[in-house]
PDB file of C-alpha atoms in Angstrom:
ATOM      1  CA  MET I   1       0.164   0.116   0.017  1.00 47.00           C
ATOM      2  CA  ARG I   2       3.008   2.588   0.939  1.00 45.00           C
ATOM      3  CA  THR I   3       4.697   1.893  -2.446  1.00 49.00           C
ATOM      4  CA  SER I   4       1.819   2.301  -4.538  1.00 50.00           C
ATOM      5  CA  TRP I   5       0.919   5.401  -2.575  1.00 47.00           C
ATOM      6  CA  MET I   6       4.179   6.896  -2.774  1.00 49.00           C
ATOM      7  CA  ILE I   7       4.490   6.301  -6.715  1.00 51.00           C
ATOM      8  CA  ILE I   8       0.868   8.224  -6.925  1.00 51.00           C
ATOM      9  CA  VAL I   9       2.206  11.259  -4.612  1.00 51.00           C
ATOM     10  CA  SER I  10       5.437  11.289  -6.612  1.00 52.00           C
ATOM     11  CA  CYS I  11       3.781  11.365  -9.676  1.00 48.00           C
ATOM     12  CA  VAL I  12       1.308  14.253  -8.846  1.00 46.00           C
ATOM     13  CA  MET I  13       4.101  16.174  -7.245  1.00 48.00           C
ATOM     14  CA  ALA I  14       6.287  15.857 -10.493  1.00 44.00           C
ATOM     15  CA  VAL I  15       3.382  17.378 -12.518  1.00 39.00           C
ATOM     16  CA  SER I  16       2.848  19.930 -10.083  1.00 42.00           C
ATOM     17  CA  LEU I  17       6.434  21.005 -10.063  1.00 41.00           C
ATOM     18  CA  MET I  18       6.671  20.876 -13.724  1.00 37.00           C
ATOM     19  CA  THR I  19       3.595  22.967 -14.372  1.00 34.00           C
ATOM     20  CA  GLY I  20       4.052  25.521 -11.835  1.00 37.00           C
ATOM     21  CA  SER I  21       8.230  26.229 -12.516  1.00 36.00           C
ATOM     22  CA  ALA I  22       9.677  29.346 -13.698  1.00 30.00           C
ATOM     23  CA  PHE I  23      13.308  30.150 -14.303  1.00 28.00           C
ATOM     24  CA  ALA I  24      15.201  33.105 -13.823  1.00 32.00           C
ATOM     25  CA  LYS I  25      18.928  33.816 -14.379  1.00 34.00           C
ATOM     26  CA  SER I  26      21.026  34.725 -11.239  1.00 34.00           C
ATOM     27  CA  GLU I  27      22.558  38.418 -10.923  1.00 37.00           C
ATOM     28  CA  ASN I  28      25.655  37.120  -9.090  1.00 42.00           C
ATOM     29  CA  GLY I  29      27.553  36.455 -12.145  1.00 44.00           C
ATOM     30  CA  LYS I  30      28.580  32.921 -10.786  1.00 43.00           C
ATOM     31  CA  GLY I  31      26.663  30.805 -13.605  1.00 43.00           C
ATOM     32  CA  ALA I  32      24.069  29.543 -11.082  1.00 41.00           C
ATOM     33  CA  ASP I  33      20.338  29.520 -11.825  1.00 43.00           C
ATOM     34  CA  LYS I  34      17.791  30.012  -9.185  1.00 40.00           C
ATOM     35  CA  LYS I  35      14.642  28.105  -9.803  1.00 37.00           C
ATOM     36  CA  GLU I  36      11.249  29.184  -8.326  1.00 40.00           C
ATOM     37  CA  VAL I  37       9.039  26.358  -7.772  1.00 36.00           C
ATOM     38  CA  SER I  38       5.139  27.145  -7.550  1.00 39.00           C
ATOM     39  CA  THR I  39       2.846  24.545  -6.126  1.00 38.00           C
ATOM     40  CA  GLY I  40      -0.982  24.915  -5.628  1.00 41.00           C
ATOM     41  CA  ASN I  41      -3.500  27.008  -7.631  1.00 41.00           C
ATOM     42  CA  SER I  42      -1.907  28.395 -10.187  1.00 39.00           C
ATOM     43  CA  LYS I  43      -4.795  30.477 -11.006  1.00 41.00           C
ATOM     44  CA  SER I  44      -5.276  32.079  -7.495  1.00 41.00           C
ATOM     45  CA  GLY I  45      -1.970  31.909  -6.293  1.00 41.00           C
ATOM     46  CA  GLU I  46      -3.159  29.969  -3.362  1.00 41.00           C
ATOM     47  CA  GLY I  47      -0.479  27.547  -1.758  1.00 39.00           C
ATOM     48  CA  LYS I  48       2.373  28.871  -4.045  1.00 37.00           C
ATOM     49  CA  ILE I  49       5.834  27.717  -2.615  1.00 35.00           C
ATOM     50  CA  HIS I  50       8.776  29.661  -3.440  1.00 36.00           C
ATOM     51  CA  VAL I  51      12.005  27.869  -3.313  1.00 34.00           C
ATOM     52  CA  GLU I  52      15.267  29.226  -4.586  1.00 35.00           C
ATOM     53  CA  LEU I  53      17.559  26.479  -5.582  1.00 32.00           C
ATOM     54  CA  GLU I  54      21.270  26.861  -6.832  1.00 34.00           C
ATOM     55  CA  VAL I  55      22.194  24.607  -9.587  1.00 32.00           C
ATOM     56  CA  GLU I  56      26.026  24.549 -10.286  1.00 36.00           C
ATOM     57  CA  ASP I  57      27.460  25.231 -13.736  1.00 38.00           C
ATOM     58  CA  ASP I  58      25.099  25.527 -17.031  1.00 37.00           C
ATOM     59  CA  THR I  59      24.117  21.847 -16.995  1.00 37.00           C
ATOM     60  CA  ASP I  60      20.562  21.057 -17.298  1.00 39.00           C
ATOM     61  CA  ALA I  61      19.195  19.668 -13.978  1.00 35.00           C
ATOM     62  CA  SER I  62      15.569  18.676 -13.116  1.00 35.00           C
ATOM     63  CA  VAL I  63      13.716  20.142 -10.422  1.00 34.00           C
ATOM     64  CA  THR I  64      13.965  16.780  -8.148  1.00 40.00           C
ATOM     65  CA  SER I  65      17.486  16.713  -8.752  1.00 37.00           C
ATOM     66  CA  ALA I  66      17.864  20.282  -7.761  1.00 41.00           C
ATOM     67  CA  THR I  67      15.692  19.617  -4.852  1.00 38.00           C
ATOM     68  CA  TYR I  68      17.784  16.604  -3.503  1.00 37.00           C
ATOM     69  CA  GLY I  69      21.219  18.211  -4.638  1.00 40.00           C
ATOM     70  CA  LYS I  70      24.285  18.050  -2.895  1.00 41.00           C
ATOM     71  CA  GLY I  71      24.710  18.988   1.065  1.00 43.00           C
ATOM     72  CA  HIS I  72      21.742  20.488   2.824  1.00 45.00           C
ATOM     73  CA  LYS I  73      20.450  22.872  -0.125  1.00 50.00           C
ATOM     74  CA  GLY I  74      17.288  20.643  -0.725  1.00 59.00           C
ATOM     75  CA  TYR I  75      16.705  19.793   2.739  1.00 62.00           C
ATOM     76  CA  LYS I  76      16.649  23.447   3.849  1.00 70.00           C
ATOM     77  CA  GLY I  77      14.354  24.587   0.743  1.00 72.00           C
ATOM     78  CA  LEU I  78      11.821  22.119   1.343  1.00 72.00           C
ATOM     79  CA  LEU I  79      11.820  23.057   5.202  1.00 71.00           C
ATOM     80  CA  ASN I  80      11.334  26.692   4.105  1.00 73.00           C
ATOM     81  CA  ALA I  81       8.534  25.544   1.600  1.00 73.00           C
ATOM     82  CA  ILE I  82       6.516  23.526   4.234  1.00 69.00           C
ATOM     83  CA  ASN I  83       6.149  26.266   6.784  1.00 70.00           C
ATOM     84  CA  ASN I  84       3.868  28.117   3.974  1.00 70.00           C
ATOM     85  CA  VAL I  85       1.803  24.974   2.989  1.00 62.00           C
ATOM     86  CA  LYS I  86       1.399  23.130   6.182  1.00 60.00           C
ATOM     87  CA  ASP I  87      -2.620  22.854   6.037  1.00 56.00           C
ATOM     88  CA  LYS I  88      -2.525  22.566   1.805  1.00 55.00           C
ATOM     89  CA  PRO I  89      -1.930  19.705  -0.204  1.00 50.00           C
ATOM     90  CA  ALA I  90       1.448  20.338  -1.106  1.00 61.00           C
ATOM     91  CA  GLY I  91       2.214  20.047   2.489  1.00 66.00           C
ATOM     92  CA  ALA I  92       1.452  16.477   2.911  1.00 63.00           C
ATOM     93  CA  VAL I  93       3.709  15.706  -0.137  1.00 68.00           C
ATOM     94  CA  ILE I  94       6.668  17.676   0.862  1.00 75.00           C
ATOM     95  CA  ALA I  95       6.622  16.208   4.562  1.00 75.00           C
ATOM     96  CA  GLU I  96       6.625  12.767   3.165  1.00 73.00           C
ATOM     97  CA  LEU I  97       9.778  13.930   1.019  1.00 77.00           C
ATOM     98  CA  LEU I  98      11.752  15.285   4.158  1.00 79.00           C
ATOM     99  CA  LEU I  99      10.846  12.255   6.042  1.00 80.00           C
ATOM    100  CA  THR I 100      12.079   9.810   3.565  1.00 80.00           C
ATOM    101  CA  LYS I 101      15.088  11.811   1.948  1.00 81.00           C
ATOM    102  CA  TYR I 102      16.551  13.712   5.026  1.00 80.00           C
ATOM    103  CA  ASP I 103      15.197  11.461   8.275  1.00 80.00           C
ATOM    104  CA  THR I 104      18.785  11.397   9.776  1.00 82.00           C
ATOM    105  CA  GLN I 105      18.825  15.464   9.631  1.00 80.00           C
ATOM    106  CA  LEU I 106      15.461  15.919  11.378  1.00 81.00           C
ATOM    107  CA  THR I 107      15.251  16.262  15.069  1.00 84.00           C
ATOM    108  CA  ALA I 108      12.776  14.607  17.187  1.00 84.00           C
ATOM    109  CA  GLU I 109      10.552  17.463  17.554  1.00 82.00           C
ATOM    110  CA  MET I 110      10.332  17.898  13.553  1.00 80.00           C
ATOM    111  CA  LYS I 111       9.787  14.308  12.768  1.00 79.00           C
ATOM    112  CA  ALA I 112       6.736  14.594  15.022  1.00 80.00           C
ATOM    113  CA  GLU I 113       5.506  17.648  13.141  1.00 77.00           C
ATOM    114  CA  LEU I 114       5.894  16.171   9.870  1.00 77.00           C
ATOM    115  CA  GLU I 115       4.478  12.961  10.550  1.00 76.00           C
ATOM    116  CA  ALA I 116       1.220  14.737  11.642  1.00 72.00           C
ATOM    117  CA  ILE I 117       1.478  16.488   8.463  1.00 69.00           C
ATOM    118  CA  VAL I 118       1.735  13.104   6.409  1.00 63.00           C
ATOM    119  CA  GLU I 119      -0.483  11.059   8.113  1.00 72.00           C
ATOM    120  CA  LYS I 120      -1.580   8.841   5.508  1.00 73.00           C
ATOM    121  CA  ASP I 121      -5.135   9.532   5.234  1.00 80.00           C
ATOM    122  CA  ALA I 122      -4.616  13.014   5.036  1.00 80.00           C
ATOM    123  CA  ALA I 123      -1.841  12.840   2.579  1.00 77.00           C
ATOM    124  CA  LEU I 124      -3.913  10.898   0.505  1.00 83.00           C
ATOM    125  CA  SER I 125      -6.888  13.177   0.464  1.00 86.00           C
ATOM    126  CA  ALA I 126      -4.567  15.806  -0.256  1.00 84.00           C
ATOM    127  CA  VAL I 127      -3.281  14.025  -3.562  1.00 85.00           C
ATOM    128  CA  ALA I 128      -7.093  13.423  -4.424  1.00 89.00           C
ATOM    129  CA  ASP I 129      -7.794  17.447  -4.231  1.00 89.00           C
ATOM    130  CA  MET I 130      -4.712  17.844  -6.362  1.00 87.00           C
ATOM    131  CA  LEU I 131      -6.360  15.217  -8.711  1.00 89.00           C
ATOM    132  CA  ALA I 132      -9.702  16.738  -8.564  1.00 90.00           C
ATOM    133  CA  GLU I 133      -8.404  20.538  -9.004  1.00 89.00           C
ATOM    134  CA  SER I 134      -6.546  19.385 -12.324  1.00 88.00           C
ATOM    135  CA  GLY I 135      -9.900  17.700 -13.697  1.00 89.00           C
ATOM    136  CA  SER I 136      -8.972  13.852 -13.005  1.00 90.00           C
ATOM    137  CA  VAL I 137     -11.917  13.150 -10.941  1.00 91.00           C
ATOM    138  CA  THR I 138     -12.127   9.515 -11.425  1.00 91.00           C
ATOM    139  CA  ASP I 139      -8.156   9.225 -10.157  1.00 91.00           C
ATOM    140  CA  ALA I 140      -9.301  11.556  -7.435  1.00 91.00           C
ATOM    141  CA  VAL I 141     -12.092   8.949  -6.298  1.00 93.00           C
ATOM    142  CA  TYR I 142      -9.764   6.126  -6.757  1.00 91.00           C
ATOM    143  CA  VAL I 143      -7.023   7.912  -4.231  1.00 89.00           C
ATOM    144  CA  GLN I 144      -9.802   9.180  -1.812  1.00 92.00           C
ATOM    145  CA  LYS I 145     -10.882   5.748  -1.596  1.00 92.00           C
ATOM    146  CA  GLU I 146      -7.459   4.766  -0.690  1.00 88.00           C
ATOM    147  CA  ALA I 147      -7.743   7.552   1.989  1.00 89.00           C
ATOM    148  CA  VAL I 148     -10.845   6.051   3.525  1.00 90.00           C
ATOM    149  CA  LEU I 149      -9.352   2.686   4.048  1.00 87.00           C
ATOM    150  CA  ALA I 150      -6.120   4.401   5.609  1.00 81.00           C
ATOM    151  CA  ASN I 151      -8.212   5.566   8.213  1.00 84.00           C
ATOM    152  CA  VAL I 152     -11.767   3.876   8.182  1.00 88.00           C
ATOM    153  CA  LYS I 153     -12.938   6.081  11.392  1.00 88.00           C
ATOM    154  CA  ASN I 154     -12.378   9.585   9.745  1.00 89.00           C
ATOM    155  CA  LEU I 155     -15.668  11.040   8.588  1.00 93.00           C
ATOM    156  CA  GLU I 156     -14.080  13.674   7.014  1.00 93.00           C
ATOM    157  CA  SER I 157     -12.774  11.368   4.242  1.00 93.00           C
ATOM    158  CA  TYR I 158     -15.963   9.914   3.775  1.00 95.00           C
ATOM    159  CA  LYS I 159     -17.388  13.507   3.101  1.00 94.00           C
ATOM    160  CA  LYS I 160     -14.624  14.154   0.729  1.00 94.00           C
ATOM    161  CA  LEU I 161     -15.553  11.172  -1.050  1.00 95.00           C
ATOM    162  CA  GLY I 162     -19.093  12.182  -1.277  1.00 94.00           C
ATOM    163  CA  LYS I 163     -18.210  15.468  -2.860  1.00 94.00           C
ATOM    164  CA  LEU I 164     -16.198  13.391  -5.582  1.00 95.00           C
ATOM    165  CA  TYR I 165     -19.040  10.918  -6.309  1.00 94.00           C
ATOM    166  CA  GLU I 166     -21.479  13.931  -6.833  1.00 92.00           C
ATOM    167  CA  LYS I 167     -19.063  15.315  -9.644  1.00 92.00           C
ATOM    168  CA  THR I 168     -19.414  11.941 -11.120  1.00 92.00           C
ATOM    169  CA  GLY I 169     -23.172  11.775 -10.762  1.00 91.00           C
ATOM    170  CA  LYS I 170     -23.500   9.181  -8.018  1.00 89.00           C
ATOM    171  CA  LYS I 171     -26.000  10.234  -5.420  1.00 86.00           C
ATOM    172  CA  GLY I 172     -28.280   8.593  -2.601  1.00 89.00           C
ATOM    173  CA  ILE I 173     -27.416   6.903   0.502  1.00 90.00           C
ATOM    174  CA  LYS I 174     -23.677   5.405   0.629  1.00 92.00           C
ATOM    175  CA  LEU I 175     -22.767   2.360   2.695  1.00 92.00           C
ATOM    176  CA  TYR I 176     -19.204   1.674   3.975  1.00 93.00           C
ATOM    177  CA  VAL I 177     -18.170  -1.155   6.050  1.00 92.00           C
ATOM    178  CA  ASN I 178     -14.622  -1.176   7.294  1.00 91.00           C
ATOM    179  CA  GLY I 179     -14.019   1.195   4.429  1.00 92.00           C
ATOM    180  CA  GLU I 180     -15.114  -0.822   1.842  1.00 92.00           C
ATOM    181  CA  GLU I 181     -18.604  -0.377  -0.100  1.00 91.00           C
ATOM    182  CA  PRO I 182     -20.226  -3.841  -0.391  1.00 87.00           C
ATOM    183  CA  ASP I 183     -22.219  -5.031  -3.225  1.00 83.00           C
ATOM    184  CA  PHE I 184     -26.109  -4.835  -2.879  1.00 80.00           C
ATOM    185  CA  GLU I 185     -28.967  -5.042  -4.948  1.00 77.00           C
ATOM    186  CA  THR I 186     -31.261  -2.632  -3.103  1.00 82.00           C
ATOM    187  CA  ALA I 187     -29.692   0.681  -2.122  1.00 86.00           C
ATOM    188  CA  PRO I 188     -29.849   1.832   1.412  1.00 88.00           C
ATOM    189  CA  PHE I 189     -33.101   4.144   2.417  1.00 89.00           C
ATOM    190  CA  VAL I 190     -34.421   5.966   5.155  1.00 90.00           C
ATOM    191  CA  ARG I 191     -37.859   5.041   6.362  1.00 89.00           C
ATOM    192  CA  SER I 192     -39.514   6.615   9.732  1.00 86.00           C
ATOM    193  CA  GLY I 193     -36.388   8.294  10.019  1.00 87.00           C
ATOM    194  CA  LYS I 194     -34.307   5.250  10.258  1.00 88.00           C
ATOM    195  CA  THR I 195     -31.949   3.874   7.737  1.00 90.00           C
ATOM    196  CA  LEU I 196     -32.502   0.461   6.163  1.00 92.00           C
ATOM    197  CA  VAL I 197     -29.720  -1.396   4.378  1.00 90.00           C
ATOM    198  CA  PRO I 198     -29.422  -4.851   2.934  1.00 88.00           C
ATOM    199  CA  PHE I 199     -29.211  -7.326   5.513  1.00 87.00           C
ATOM    200  CA  ARG I 200     -26.991  -9.809   3.538  1.00 85.00           C
ATOM    201  CA  ALA I 201     -24.456  -7.448   2.123  1.00 85.00           C
ATOM    202  CA  ILE I 202     -23.671  -5.853   5.472  1.00 86.00           C
ATOM    203  CA  SER I 203     -23.506  -9.269   7.364  1.00 86.00           C
ATOM    204  CA  GLU I 204     -21.241 -10.514   5.032  1.00 85.00           C
ATOM    205  CA  ALA I 205     -19.084  -7.633   5.006  1.00 88.00           C
ATOM    206  CA  LEU I 206     -18.656  -8.032   8.548  1.00 88.00           C
ATOM    207  CA  ASN I 207     -17.656 -11.698   8.000  1.00 88.00           C
ATOM    208  CA  ALA I 208     -20.879 -12.834   9.991  1.00 90.00           C
ATOM    209  CA  ASP I 209     -22.982 -16.142   9.023  1.00 90.00           C
ATOM    210  CA  VAL I 210     -26.389 -15.284   7.762  1.00 89.00           C
ATOM    211  CA  SER I 211     -29.454 -17.704   7.419  1.00 90.00           C
ATOM    212  CA  TRP I 212     -32.910 -17.446   6.380  1.00 91.00           C
ATOM    213  CA  ASN I 213     -36.126 -19.151   7.713  1.00 92.00           C
ATOM    214  CA  LYS I 214     -38.856 -19.255   5.228  1.00 91.00           C
ATOM    215  CA  GLU I 215     -41.501 -20.576   7.407  1.00 92.00           C
ATOM    216  CA  GLU I 216     -40.897 -18.081  10.203  1.00 93.00           C
ATOM    217  CA  ARG I 217     -39.956 -15.260   7.693  1.00 94.00           C
ATOM    218  CA  SER I 218     -36.997 -14.319   9.791  1.00 93.00           C
ATOM    219  CA  VAL I 219     -33.360 -13.645   9.229  1.00 92.00           C
ATOM    220  CA  SER I 220     -30.502 -14.605  11.510  1.00 93.00           C
ATOM    221  CA  VAL I 221     -26.739 -13.491  11.490  1.00 92.00           C
ATOM    222  CA  THR I 222     -23.911 -15.042  13.855  1.00 92.00           C
ATOM    223  CA  ARG I 223     -20.731 -13.293  14.670  1.00 90.00           C
ATOM    224  CA  ASP I 224     -18.075 -13.825  17.268  1.00 89.00           C
ATOM    225  CA  GLY I 225     -20.851 -15.857  19.276  1.00 91.00           C
ATOM    226  CA  ILE I 226     -23.691 -13.242  18.974  1.00 92.00           C
ATOM    227  CA  THR I 227     -26.768 -14.081  17.164  1.00 94.00           C
ATOM    228  CA  VAL I 228     -29.342 -11.511  16.170  1.00 93.00           C
ATOM    229  CA  LYS I 229     -32.635 -12.624  14.729  1.00 94.00           C
ATOM    230  CA  LEU I 230     -35.310 -10.523  12.869  1.00 94.00           C
ATOM    231  CA  PHE I 231     -38.643 -11.346  11.748  1.00 95.00           C
ATOM    232  CA  ILE I 232     -40.009  -9.669   8.633  1.00 95.00           C
ATOM    233  CA  ASP I 233     -42.559  -6.915   9.339  1.00 95.00           C
ATOM    234  CA  SER I 234     -41.928  -7.385  13.090  1.00 95.00           C
ATOM    235  CA  LYS I 235     -40.701  -4.726  15.479  1.00 93.00           C
ATOM    236  CA  THR I 236     -39.627  -7.567  17.666  1.00 95.00           C
ATOM    237  CA  ALA I 237     -35.901  -8.636  17.286  1.00 94.00           C
ATOM    238  CA  TYR I 238     -33.946 -10.943  19.427  1.00 95.00           C
ATOM    239  CA  VAL I 239     -30.346 -10.785  20.609  1.00 94.00           C
ATOM    240  CA  ASP I 240     -28.849 -14.028  22.125  1.00 94.00           C
ATOM    241  CA  GLY I 241     -32.737 -14.765  22.639  1.00 93.00           C
ATOM    242  CA  LYS I 242     -33.412 -11.637  24.330  1.00 95.00           C
ATOM    243  CA  PRO I 243     -36.278  -9.508  23.049  1.00 95.00           C
ATOM    244  CA  ILE I 244     -35.576  -6.175  21.425  1.00 93.00           C
ATOM    245  CA  THR I 245     -38.057  -3.696  20.459  1.00 94.00           C
ATOM    246  CA  LEU I 246     -37.383  -1.966  17.139  1.00 92.00           C
ATOM    247  CA  ASP I 247     -38.372   1.485  15.822  1.00 90.00           C
ATOM    248  CA  VAL I 248     -38.532  -0.029  12.301  1.00 92.00           C
ATOM    249  CA  PRO I 249     -39.079  -3.604  11.250  1.00 93.00           C
ATOM    250  CA  ALA I 250     -37.146  -5.650   8.745  1.00 92.00           C
ATOM    251  CA  ALA I 251     -38.651  -5.486   5.601  1.00 93.00           C
ATOM    252  CA  ILE I 252     -38.436  -7.273   1.914  1.00 92.00           C
ATOM    253  CA  VAL I 253     -37.782  -4.726  -0.631  1.00 90.00           C
ATOM    254  CA  LYS I 254     -37.325  -5.787  -4.270  1.00 86.00           C
ATOM    255  CA  GLY I 255     -36.297  -9.116  -3.343  1.00 85.00           C
ATOM    256  CA  SER I 256     -33.823  -8.274  -0.643  1.00 87.00           C
ATOM    257  CA  THR I 257     -34.003  -8.329   3.137  1.00 90.00           C
ATOM    258  CA  VAL I 258     -33.345  -4.835   4.493  1.00 91.00           C
ATOM    259  CA  VAL I 259     -32.923  -4.297   8.290  1.00 91.00           C
ATOM    260  CA  PRO I 260     -32.204  -1.129  10.496  1.00 91.00           C
ATOM    261  CA  VAL I 261     -28.531  -0.497  10.054  1.00 89.00           C
ATOM    262  CA  ARG I 262     -27.666   0.749  13.665  1.00 91.00           C
ATOM    263  CA  PHE I 263     -29.500  -1.908  15.571  1.00 90.00           C
ATOM    264  CA  VAL I 264     -27.654  -4.842  13.630  1.00 89.00           C
ATOM    265  CA  SER I 265     -24.483  -3.181  13.704  1.00 90.00           C
ATOM    266  CA  GLU I 266     -24.586  -2.373  17.390  1.00 90.00           C
ATOM    267  CA  ALA I 267     -25.818  -5.666  18.207  1.00 89.00           C
ATOM    268  CA  LEU I 268     -22.786  -7.286  16.645  1.00 89.00           C
ATOM    269  CA  LYS I 269     -20.598  -5.074  18.178  1.00 89.00           C
ATOM    270  CA  ALA I 270     -19.510  -2.807  15.259  1.00 90.00           C
ATOM    271  CA  ALA I 271     -19.589   1.233  15.238  1.00 90.00           C
ATOM    272  CA  VAL I 272     -22.011   2.914  13.190  1.00 91.00           C
ATOM    273  CA  LYS I 273     -21.616   6.722  12.231  1.00 92.00           C
ATOM    274  CA  TRP I 274     -23.893   8.891   9.838  1.00 92.00           C
ATOM    275  CA  GLU I 275     -21.934  11.311   7.586  1.00 93.00           C
ATOM    276  CA  PRO I 276     -24.873  13.771   6.786  1.00 92.00           C
ATOM    277  CA  GLU I 277     -23.417  15.942   3.922  1.00 92.00           C
ATOM    278  CA  SER I 278     -22.218  12.845   1.846  1.00 92.00           C
ATOM    279  CA  GLU I 279     -25.406  10.698   3.288  1.00 92.00           C
ATOM    280  CA  SER I 280     -22.774   8.063   4.242  1.00 93.00           C
ATOM    281  CA  VAL I 281     -23.761   5.100   6.607  1.00 92.00           C
ATOM    282  CA  VAL I 282     -20.186   4.637   7.978  1.00 93.00           C
ATOM    283  CA  ILE I 283     -19.671   0.744   9.946  1.00 92.00           C
ATOM    284  CA  TYR I 284     -16.413  -0.198  11.279  1.00 91.00           C
ATOM    285  CA  GLU I 285     -15.017  -2.722  13.756  1.00 85.00           C
ATOM    286  CA  GLU I 286     -13.558  -1.210  16.679  1.00 72.00           C
TER     287      GLU I 286
END
């Protein structure tokens, strides 16, 4: 995962640097060039970094090689740059470069600060933002999905993914179990203020055993020694044989059994969160 992520980050950073680079001749007469690297929104100027990097002689040198140049030149340039973009997409990318290329030159305090900036889900979200801004929405969706998987408890990641989905035309309630989107034939929906989801999809995503009793018209799910049983169109359910009264009963919709998501998930000892802006049901194991 880390390798593929770093490839994505490196590619996006390279494109960003090449797009925003401007060159100016040095006035010191020593044949050195100064390179100004711009990163961020080129139209608004937001997130722009100015890093002066010396390149000896007149030989052609890439921005990357100059940044990683001999001695501490690139190291100091990146430290300078990150102070201006800590809370912007480029911040996570530069922080990762510092941690991977200049690890031995960083103090413990500096490492702690950089690691906070480059926290995996935040860094991936930053890359997704950059891709979306460049018009690559489909690629941004893919990277943001990786951000969700990097930290399944971060509701902000689901919100961002929902906004990207809107750009692709995907709407409606979304369901995530441990960061993944399970396959289902009947989409989640709200009834009487409660969200109902396909029973089999959520149960299998939690690696639970599911059974259907045709005579009773009941569904049961067992996970880690806990058994939950619901009857179609009945507000009485059972958790390990103990009756529980539901606000909304299980039902059959378009051939699929749907159940109140919060009740089933919490009964199986999984956390359930609702992200309102993206209309996302988020379920994860503690």
